[in-house]
């Protein structure tokens, strides 16, 4: 193998194995939280990384805009300032409303995670993460839509991607390709990796209203939604954005009978019609269209490594099935992935590189496999309205139980930790951990 002499080459170890036709050591498709975090850690490891992003920053992403302490930890790890002076809105915990009760549950005090969460519009957050990756040395091309895989004819291994950009079509090549292209992951689908029917999937809609509740210092979650005296399917949230508006939305899981046949926009309007008028969740105060998207949960797409392609974030179906949180998992999987690739590309022989890359699904299973298995059981159980109603009614009158539930649902424990931490960790460890 000859050394690549192109000006894009950085001082990457493993560069000796780089093929002359390569545009980078690693191509990352998609610059959402998963892609930018992967690119950041790869660039930090000295690799030449090329991010291809179809949109142009700042761009919108349909989201609740809420970060639990898990998300805060991931931001801090990347050296991002999360101070209020820098525009972040902090929250102290989760307010849960259900069965006619209202409980404020502060985020747990732990050594692994900070004791606060954050809110930030995705238009800001995603741009900030992409710029951070660029500062670390990753190259970002915006307005480049990846249209399909390019294979090595002999080995059948992925060697690049075809892309469409303003001035035409072209191919980008690298030794390793990362699919961080979100829930629909066209690239994974083109490789034959579809969503799994046996794994949870949520669908949620959200919009923004001008509201006096915009500076709420708790994230608010509604366990049951009412239309008069009729219980509606689904769960809702109200997150204060601190800028005069609240992000308001609701979602349903595919384990619910109403999943495929619900008018989400109508459901949102019905739910909000029952809210106190002074909160201002009315059409006149709506500042954005109502938009929806899917939440692929609990390893909804596998395998996470296949013929040179590695999946991060929503592309790999990594949203937490307990609470619908996806940003933290997109970022964490990006970090795990980047560390795997850095080790793989430092190996002298191709077979060794392959062996290290093939370890990525195992590393993911070690991080989340047991927990997601418990989550899949949870999602099945709450898909039954009578069970959900029973659980909500009993849990809401037991604050200690709800504090435990918060740790479980938000995946916030210390290794070792107190009795409730050990119980959550023990459950995840004992649960089956299939691919
Ligand atoms: C309504 C709703 C509310 C949510 N609320 C929350 C919340 O409050 N907190 C939370 O943590 N999570 C929430 N989530 C989940 C969260 O939004 C996702 O888990 C998260 O965005 C995943 O990040 P990602 O980087 O994997 O994918 P994405 O954020 O989807 O990023 C994918 C990127 O790839 C780009 N891309 C796609 N296709 C191509 C292509 N062919 N070529 C080039 N680029 C491409 C896209 O433009 C995008 O920039 C919510 C989701 C929904 C739908």
Coordinates of C-alpha atoms and ligand atoms in Angstrom, one line a residue:
X1 CA 0.0 0.0 0.0
X2 CA 1.2 3.5 -0.8
X3 CA 0.9 6.5 1.5
X4 CA -1.8 8.9 0.4
X5 CA -0.2 12.3 -0.5
X6 CA -3.3 14.4 -0.9
X7 CA -3.4 17.7 1.0
X8 CA -6.5 16.4 2.9
X9 CA -4.3 13.8 4.7
X10 CA -3.7 14.5 8.4
X11 CA -1.1 12.8 10.5
X12 CA -3.3 9.8 11.2
X13 CA -1.8 6.6 12.4
X14 CA -3.1 3.9 10.0
X15 CA -2.6 6.5 7.2
X16 CA 0.0 4.1 5.8
X17 CA -2.9 1.8 5.0
X18 CA -4.9 4.5 3.3
X19 CA -5.7 3.8 -0.3
X20 CA -4.7 6.4 -2.9
X21 CA -8.3 7.0 -4.0
X22 CA -9.6 7.8 -0.5
X23 CA -10.9 11.2 0.4
X24 CA -10.6 10.7 4.1
X25 CA -9.9 8.0 6.7
X26 CA -13.5 8.0 7.8
X27 CA -16.7 9.4 6.2
X28 CA -19.5 10.3 8.6
X29 CA -22.9 10.6 6.9
X30 CA -25.1 13.1 8.7
X31 CA -24.1 15.9 11.1
X32 CA -26.7 15.5 13.8
X33 CA -25.6 14.8 17.4
X34 CA -24.4 11.2 16.5
X35 CA -22.4 12.3 13.5
X36 CA -20.8 15.4 15.0
X37 CA -19.8 13.5 18.2
X38 CA -18.4 10.7 16.2
X39 CA -16.4 13.1 14.0
X40 CA -15.2 15.1 17.0
X41 CA -13.7 12.1 18.8
X42 CA -12.3 10.7 15.5
X43 CA -10.6 14.0 14.8
X44 CA -9.3 14.2 18.3
X45 CA -7.7 10.7 17.8
X46 CA -5.8 12.2 14.8
X47 CA -7.9 10.8 12.0
X48 CA -8.9 12.6 8.9
X49 CA -12.7 12.8 9.0
X50 CA -15.1 14.0 6.4
X51 CA -18.7 14.7 7.5
X52 CA -21.4 14.9 4.7
X53 CA -24.6 16.7 5.7
X54 CA -27.5 17.1 3.3
X55 CA -28.8 20.3 4.9
X56 CA -27.1 23.6 5.7
X57 CA -26.7 24.9 9.3
X58 CA -28.6 26.2 11.1
X59 CA -31.3 23.7 10.3
X60 CA -34.4 22.5 12.2
X61 CA -34.8 19.1 13.7
X62 CA -38.2 17.9 15.1
X63 CA -37.4 17.3 18.8
X64 CA -38.6 18.1 22.4
X65 CA -35.2 20.0 22.8
X66 CA -34.8 18.5 26.3
X67 CA -31.6 17.1 27.7
X68 CA -31.4 15.0 30.9
X69 CA -28.2 15.0 33.0
X70 CA -27.0 12.2 30.7
X71 CA -27.1 14.6 27.7
X72 CA -25.4 17.3 29.8
X73 CA -22.6 14.9 30.6
X74 CA -22.0 14.1 26.9
X75 CA -21.8 17.9 26.1
X76 CA -19.4 18.6 28.9
X77 CA -17.2 15.7 27.8
X78 CA -16.8 17.5 24.4
X79 CA -15.7 20.7 26.1
X80 CA -18.9 22.6 25.3
X81 CA -19.7 25.3 27.8
X82 CA -23.1 24.7 29.3
X83 CA -23.4 27.9 31.3
X84 CA -26.6 29.9 31.4
X85 CA -24.6 32.9 30.1
X86 CA -24.1 30.9 27.0
X87 CA -27.8 30.6 26.4
X88 CA -28.6 27.3 28.0
X89 CA -31.8 26.9 30.1
X90 CA -31.2 24.6 33.1
X91 CA -33.8 22.4 34.7
X92 CA -33.8 20.8 38.1
X93 CA -35.7 17.6 37.4
X94 CA -38.9 16.1 36.0
X95 CA -42.4 17.1 37.0
X96 CA -44.7 14.2 36.4
X97 CA -48.5 14.7 36.0
X98 CA -50.8 11.7 36.1
X99 CA -53.7 10.1 37.9
X100 CA -54.8 13.5 39.0
X101 CA -51.5 14.1 40.8
X102 CA -48.4 16.2 40.3
X103 CA -45.0 15.2 41.5
X104 CA -41.7 17.2 41.2
X105 CA -38.8 14.8 41.1
X106 CA -35.3 16.4 41.2
X107 CA -32.6 14.8 39.1
X108 CA -30.7 12.3 41.4
X109 CA -27.5 13.3 43.1
X110 CA -24.8 11.2 41.5
X111 CA -21.1 11.3 40.8
X112 CA -21.4 10.1 37.2
X113 CA -24.0 12.7 36.1
X114 CA -24.6 16.4 36.9
X115 CA -27.7 17.3 39.0
X116 CA -29.3 19.3 36.2
X117 CA -30.7 19.0 32.7
X118 CA -30.8 21.5 29.9
X119 CA -33.1 22.8 27.2
X120 CA -31.8 24.2 23.9
X121 CA -33.4 24.5 20.4
X122 CA -32.0 21.9 18.0
X123 CA -31.3 24.6 15.5
X124 CA -28.6 25.9 17.9
X125 CA -27.5 22.6 19.5
X126 CA -26.8 20.7 16.3
X127 CA -24.9 23.6 14.7
X128 CA -22.9 24.0 17.9
X129 CA -21.9 20.3 17.9
X130 CA -21.0 20.4 14.2
X131 CA -18.8 23.4 14.8
X132 CA -17.1 21.7 17.7
X133 CA -16.3 18.7 15.5
X134 CA -14.8 21.1 12.9
X135 CA -12.7 22.9 15.6
X136 CA -11.3 19.5 16.5
X137 CA -10.2 19.1 12.9
X138 CA -13.1 17.3 11.1
X139 CA -14.1 18.5 7.7
X140 CA -17.8 19.3 7.1
X141 CA -19.4 19.5 3.7
X142 CA -23.0 20.9 3.9
X143 CA -25.6 20.6 1.2
X144 CA -24.3 17.1 0.2
X145 CA -26.9 14.3 0.2
X146 CA -25.6 10.8 0.3
X147 CA -27.6 8.7 -2.2
X148 CA -26.2 5.2 -1.8
X149 CA -23.3 3.0 -1.0
X150 CA -20.3 2.2 -3.2
X151 CA -18.8 -1.2 -2.9
X152 CA -15.5 -2.9 -3.6
X153 CA -16.5 -5.3 -6.3
X154 CA -14.2 -8.1 -5.2
X155 CA -14.8 -8.1 -1.4
X156 CA -18.4 -6.7 -1.4
X157 CA -17.2 -4.3 1.3
X158 CA -18.3 -0.7 1.4
X159 CA -15.6 1.6 0.2
X160 CA -17.4 4.9 -0.3
X161 CA -20.7 6.7 -0.9
X162 CA -22.4 8.3 -3.8
X163 CA -23.6 11.8 -3.2
X164 CA -25.6 14.6 -4.8
X165 CA -24.5 18.2 -4.4
X166 CA -25.2 21.6 -5.9
X167 CA -22.9 21.1 -8.8
X168 CA -23.7 17.4 -9.6
X169 CA -23.0 14.0 -8.4
X170 CA -19.8 12.4 -7.1
X171 CA -18.3 9.6 -5.1
X172 CA -16.5 10.0 -1.7
X173 CA -14.3 7.2 -0.5
X174 CA -12.9 6.1 2.8
X175 CA -11.8 3.0 4.6
X176 CA -14.7 3.2 7.1
X177 CA -18.1 4.7 6.7
X178 CA -20.4 5.8 9.5
X179 CA -24.2 6.0 9.1
X180 CA -25.3 8.8 11.4
X181 CA -28.1 9.8 9.0
X182 CA -31.0 9.6 11.5
X183 CA -34.1 7.5 11.9
X184 CA -34.7 6.8 8.2
X185 CA -31.0 6.1 7.5
X186 CA -31.2 5.8 3.7
X187 CA -27.7 4.5 3.7
X188 CA -28.5 1.6 6.1
X189 CA -31.6 0.8 4.1
X190 CA -29.6 0.7 0.9
X191 CA -27.3 -1.8 2.6
X192 CA -30.3 -4.0 3.4
X193 CA -30.5 -2.9 7.1
X194 CA -34.1 -2.2 7.8
X195 CA -35.9 -1.3 11.0
X196 CA -36.8 -4.3 13.1
X197 CA -40.5 -5.1 13.7
X198 CA -39.8 -6.7 17.0
X199 CA -38.3 -3.6 18.5
X200 CA -40.1 -0.5 19.9
X201 CA -40.8 2.6 17.8
X202 CA -42.4 5.8 18.9
X203 CA -44.0 8.5 16.8
X204 CA -44.2 12.0 18.3
X205 CA -45.3 15.5 17.2
X206 CA -44.3 18.8 18.6
X207 CA -44.7 22.6 18.2
X208 CA -44.0 25.8 20.1
X209 CA -46.4 28.3 21.8
X210 CA -45.7 31.7 23.3
X211 CA -46.4 31.0 27.0
X212 CA -45.8 32.3 30.4
X213 CA -44.6 28.8 31.2
X214 CA -41.5 29.4 29.1
X215 CA -39.1 29.8 32.0
X216 CA -40.2 26.6 33.8
X217 CA -37.2 25.1 35.7
X218 CA -38.6 21.5 35.5
X219 CA -39.2 19.4 32.4
X220 CA -42.8 18.4 32.5
X221 CA -44.2 15.0 31.5
X222 CA -47.9 14.1 31.3
X223 CA -48.5 10.4 31.8
X224 CA -52.2 10.5 30.8
X225 CA -53.8 12.8 28.3
X226 CA -57.5 13.7 28.8
X227 CA -60.1 14.9 26.3
X228 CA -62.9 15.8 28.8
X229 CA -63.5 12.6 30.6
X230 CA -62.0 10.4 27.8
X231 CA -58.5 9.1 28.2
X232 CA -56.5 9.7 25.1
X233 CA -53.6 7.3 24.1
X234 CA -50.1 8.6 24.5
X235 CA -47.9 10.8 26.7
X236 CA -47.2 14.5 26.5
X237 CA -44.5 17.0 27.5
X238 CA -44.2 20.7 28.1
X239 CA -40.6 22.0 28.1
X240 CA -39.9 25.7 28.7
X241 CA -37.5 27.1 26.2
X242 CA -36.6 30.3 28.2
X243 CA -37.2 32.5 25.1
X244 CA -40.9 33.2 25.6
X245 CA -42.0 29.9 24.2
X246 CA -42.7 26.3 25.3
X247 CA -42.0 23.2 23.3
X248 CA -45.2 21.1 23.6
X249 CA -45.6 17.7 22.2
X250 CA -46.9 14.2 22.6
X251 CA -46.0 10.7 21.4
X252 CA -47.3 7.1 21.1
X253 CA -45.5 3.8 21.1
X254 CA -46.0 1.0 18.5
X255 CA -47.1 -1.2 21.4
X256 CA -50.3 0.9 21.8
X257 CA -53.3 -0.3 19.8
X258 CA -53.9 3.3 18.7
X259 CA -50.4 3.6 17.1
X260 CA -51.2 3.2 13.4
X261 CA -54.5 5.0 13.4
X262 CA -54.2 8.2 15.3
X263 CA -54.4 11.8 14.0
X264 CA -51.5 13.2 16.0
X265 CA -52.3 16.8 15.2
X266 CA -55.9 16.4 16.4
X267 CA -54.7 14.5 19.5
X268 CA -52.4 17.4 20.4
X269 CA -55.1 20.0 20.0
X270 CA -57.6 18.0 22.1
X271 CA -55.1 17.5 24.8
X272 CA -54.2 21.2 24.9
X273 CA -57.8 22.3 24.8
X274 CA -58.1 21.0 28.4
X275 CA -55.1 23.1 29.6
X276 CA -55.6 26.2 31.8
X277 CA -56.2 29.2 29.4
X278 CA -53.5 31.3 31.1
X279 CA -50.8 28.9 29.8
X280 CA -51.6 30.2 26.3
X281 CA -51.5 27.0 24.3
X282 CA -53.8 28.3 21.7
X283 CA -53.6 28.6 17.9
X284 CA -52.9 32.4 18.1
X285 CA -49.9 31.7 20.3
X286 CA -48.5 28.9 18.2
X287 CA -45.2 30.1 16.6
X288 CA -44.2 27.0 14.5
X289 CA -46.0 24.4 12.5
X290 CA -46.9 21.1 14.2
X291 CA -44.3 18.6 13.0
X292 CA -43.8 14.9 13.7
X293 CA -41.1 12.2 13.4
X294 CA -40.3 8.7 14.5
X295 CA -38.2 7.6 17.5
X296 CA -36.5 4.3 16.8
X297 CA -35.9 2.7 20.2
X298 CA -34.1 -0.2 21.9
X299 CA -31.7 -1.1 19.0
X300 CA -34.4 -0.9 16.4
X301 CA -31.9 -1.5 13.6
X302 CA -29.2 -4.1 13.7
X303 CA -26.5 -5.3 13.1
X304 CA -24.6 -2.1 14.0
X305 CA -21.6 -3.2 11.9
X306 CA -22.0 -4.6 8.5
X307 CA -19.5 -4.7 5.6
X308 CA -17.6 -1.6 6.4
X309 CA -20.7 0.4 7.7
X310 CA -21.1 1.4 11.3
X311 CA -24.4 2.8 12.7
X312 CA -24.6 5.5 15.3
X313 CA -27.6 7.2 17.0
X314 CA -31.1 7.0 15.5
X315 CA -29.7 5.2 12.4
X316 CA -29.0 2.3 14.8
X317 CA -32.3 2.8 16.7
X318 CA -30.7 3.9 19.9
X319 CA -33.4 6.0 21.5
X320 CA -34.1 5.0 25.1
X321 CA -37.4 3.1 25.1
X322 CA -38.3 4.2 28.6
X323 CA -38.3 7.9 28.0
X324 CA -37.8 8.7 24.3
X325 CA -34.5 10.4 25.0
X326 CA -32.2 10.1 21.9
X327 CA -29.7 12.9 21.9
X328 CA -27.5 11.5 24.8
X329 CA -27.5 8.0 23.2
X330 CA -26.7 9.4 19.8
X331 CA -23.7 11.2 21.3
X332 CA -22.6 8.3 23.5
X333 CA -22.8 5.8 20.7
X334 CA -20.8 8.2 18.6
X335 CA -18.0 8.3 21.2
X336 CA -18.0 4.5 21.5
X337 CA -17.9 4.2 17.7
X338 CA -15.1 6.7 17.3
X339 CA -12.9 5.0 19.9
X340 CA -13.5 1.6 18.1
X341 CA -12.6 3.0 14.7
X342 CA -9.5 4.8 16.0
X343 CA -8.2 1.4 17.4
X344 CA -9.2 -0.5 14.3
X345 CA -7.4 1.9 11.9
X346 CA -4.3 1.7 14.0
X347 CA -4.0 -2.1 13.3
X348 CA -1.5 -3.1 10.7
X349 CA -3.5 -5.8 8.9
X350 CA -6.9 -5.6 7.3
X351 CA -8.1 -8.7 9.1
X352 CA -7.2 -7.1 12.4
X353 CA -9.0 -3.9 11.5
X354 CA -12.1 -6.0 10.7
X355 CA -11.9 -7.8 14.0
X356 CA -11.8 -4.5 16.0
X357 CA -14.7 -3.0 14.0
X358 CA -16.7 -6.2 14.5
X359 CA -16.4 -5.5 18.3
X360 CA -18.5 -2.4 18.0
X361 CA -21.9 -4.1 18.3
X362 CA -20.6 -5.9 21.4
X363 CA -19.4 -2.7 23.0
X364 CA -22.9 -1.2 22.4
X365 CA -24.6 -4.3 23.9
X366 CA -22.3 -4.0 26.9
X367 CA -23.4 -0.3 27.3
X368 CA -27.1 -0.6 26.7
X369 CA -28.2 -4.1 25.8
X370 CA -29.5 -5.3 29.1
X371 CA -31.1 -1.9 29.9
X372 CA -32.9 -1.8 26.5
X373 CA -34.1 -5.4 27.0
X374 CA -35.8 -4.3 30.2
X375 CA -37.1 -1.2 28.3
X376 CA -38.7 -3.5 25.7
X377 CA -40.6 -5.3 28.4
X378 CA -41.7 -1.9 29.9
X379 CA -42.9 -0.6 26.5
X380 CA -44.9 -3.8 25.9
X381 CA -46.5 -3.4 29.4
X382 CA -47.5 0.2 29.1
X383 CA -49.0 -0.4 25.6
X384 CA -51.9 -1.9 27.6
X385 CA -54.0 1.0 28.8
X386 CA -55.4 -0.8 31.8
X387 CA -51.9 -1.7 33.1
X388 CA -50.6 1.8 32.5
X389 CA -53.5 3.3 34.4
X390 CA -53.0 0.9 37.3
X391 CA -49.3 1.6 37.4
X392 CA -49.7 5.4 37.2
X393 CA -52.4 5.5 39.9
X394 CA -50.3 3.4 42.3
X395 CA -46.9 4.9 41.6
X396 CA -48.0 8.6 41.7
X397 CA -49.1 8.2 45.3
X398 CA -45.6 6.8 46.3
X399 CA -42.9 9.5 45.8
X400 CA -40.1 7.1 46.9
X401 CA -41.2 4.7 44.2
X402 CA -41.3 7.6 41.6
X403 CA -37.8 8.7 42.6
X404 CA -36.7 5.1 41.8
X405 CA -38.7 5.1 38.6
X406 CA -36.9 8.4 37.5
X407 CA -33.5 6.7 37.9
X408 CA -34.7 3.7 35.9
X409 CA -36.6 5.7 33.2
X410 CA -33.8 8.2 32.6
X411 CA -31.0 5.6 33.0
X412 CA -29.3 7.7 35.7
X413 CA -27.3 5.6 38.2
X414 CA -23.8 5.4 39.6
X415 CA -22.0 2.1 39.2
X416 CA -22.2 0.6 42.7
X417 CA -24.2 3.5 44.0
X418 CA -27.1 3.3 46.5
X419 CA -29.7 0.5 46.8
X420 CA -31.9 1.9 44.0
X421 CA -28.8 2.3 41.7
X422 CA -27.8 -1.3 42.4
X423 CA -31.4 -2.5 41.7
X424 CA -31.5 -0.7 38.3
X425 CA -28.0 -1.8 37.4
X426 CA -28.8 -5.4 38.5
X427 CA -31.9 -5.5 36.4
X428 CA -30.0 -4.4 33.3
X429 CA -27.2 -6.9 34.0
X430 CA -29.6 -9.9 34.5
X431 CA -31.8 -9.1 31.5
X432 CA -31.1 -11.1 28.3
X433 CA -28.9 -9.2 25.9
X434 CA -29.6 -10.4 22.3
X435 CA -28.3 -8.7 19.2
Ligands
LIG1 C1 -41.0 14.7 18.3 C2 -39.7 14.3 18.9 C3 -39.2 14.7 20.1 C4 -38.0 14.3 20.7 N1 -37.6 14.9 21.9 C5 -36.4 14.6 22.4 C6 -35.9 15.2 23.5 O1 -36.6 16.1 24.1 N2 -34.7 14.8 24.0 C7 -33.9 13.9 23.4 O2 -32.8 13.6 23.9 N3 -34.3 13.3 22.2 C8 -35.5 13.6 21.7 N4 -35.9 13.0 20.5 C9 -35.0 12.1 19.8 C10 -33.9 12.8 19.1 O3 -34.4 13.9 18.3 C11 -33.0 11.9 18.3 O4 -32.8 10.7 19.0 C12 -31.7 12.5 17.8 O5 -31.9 13.6 17.0 C13 -30.8 11.5 17.2 O6 -29.6 12.1 16.7 P1 -28.9 11.6 15.3 O7 -27.7 12.4 15.2 O8 -28.8 10.1 15.4 O9 -29.9 11.8 14.1 P2 -30.5 13.2 13.6 O10 -30.6 14.2 14.7 O11 -31.8 12.9 12.9 O12 -29.4 13.7 12.5 C14 -29.3 13.1 11.3 C15 -28.6 14.0 10.3 O13 -28.3 13.3 9.1 C16 -28.6 14.2 8.0 N5 -28.9 13.3 6.9 C17 -30.0 12.5 6.8 N6 -30.0 11.8 5.6 C18 -28.8 12.2 5.0 C19 -28.2 11.9 3.7 N7 -28.8 11.0 2.9 N8 -27.1 12.5 3.4 C20 -26.5 13.4 4.2 N9 -27.0 13.8 5.4 C21 -28.2 13.2 5.8 C22 -29.8 15.0 8.5 O14 -30.0 16.2 7.8 C23 -29.4 15.2 10.0 O15 -28.6 16.4 10.1 C24 -37.2 13.4 20.0 C25 -37.6 12.9 18.7 C26 -38.8 13.4 18.2 C27 -39.2 12.9 16.8

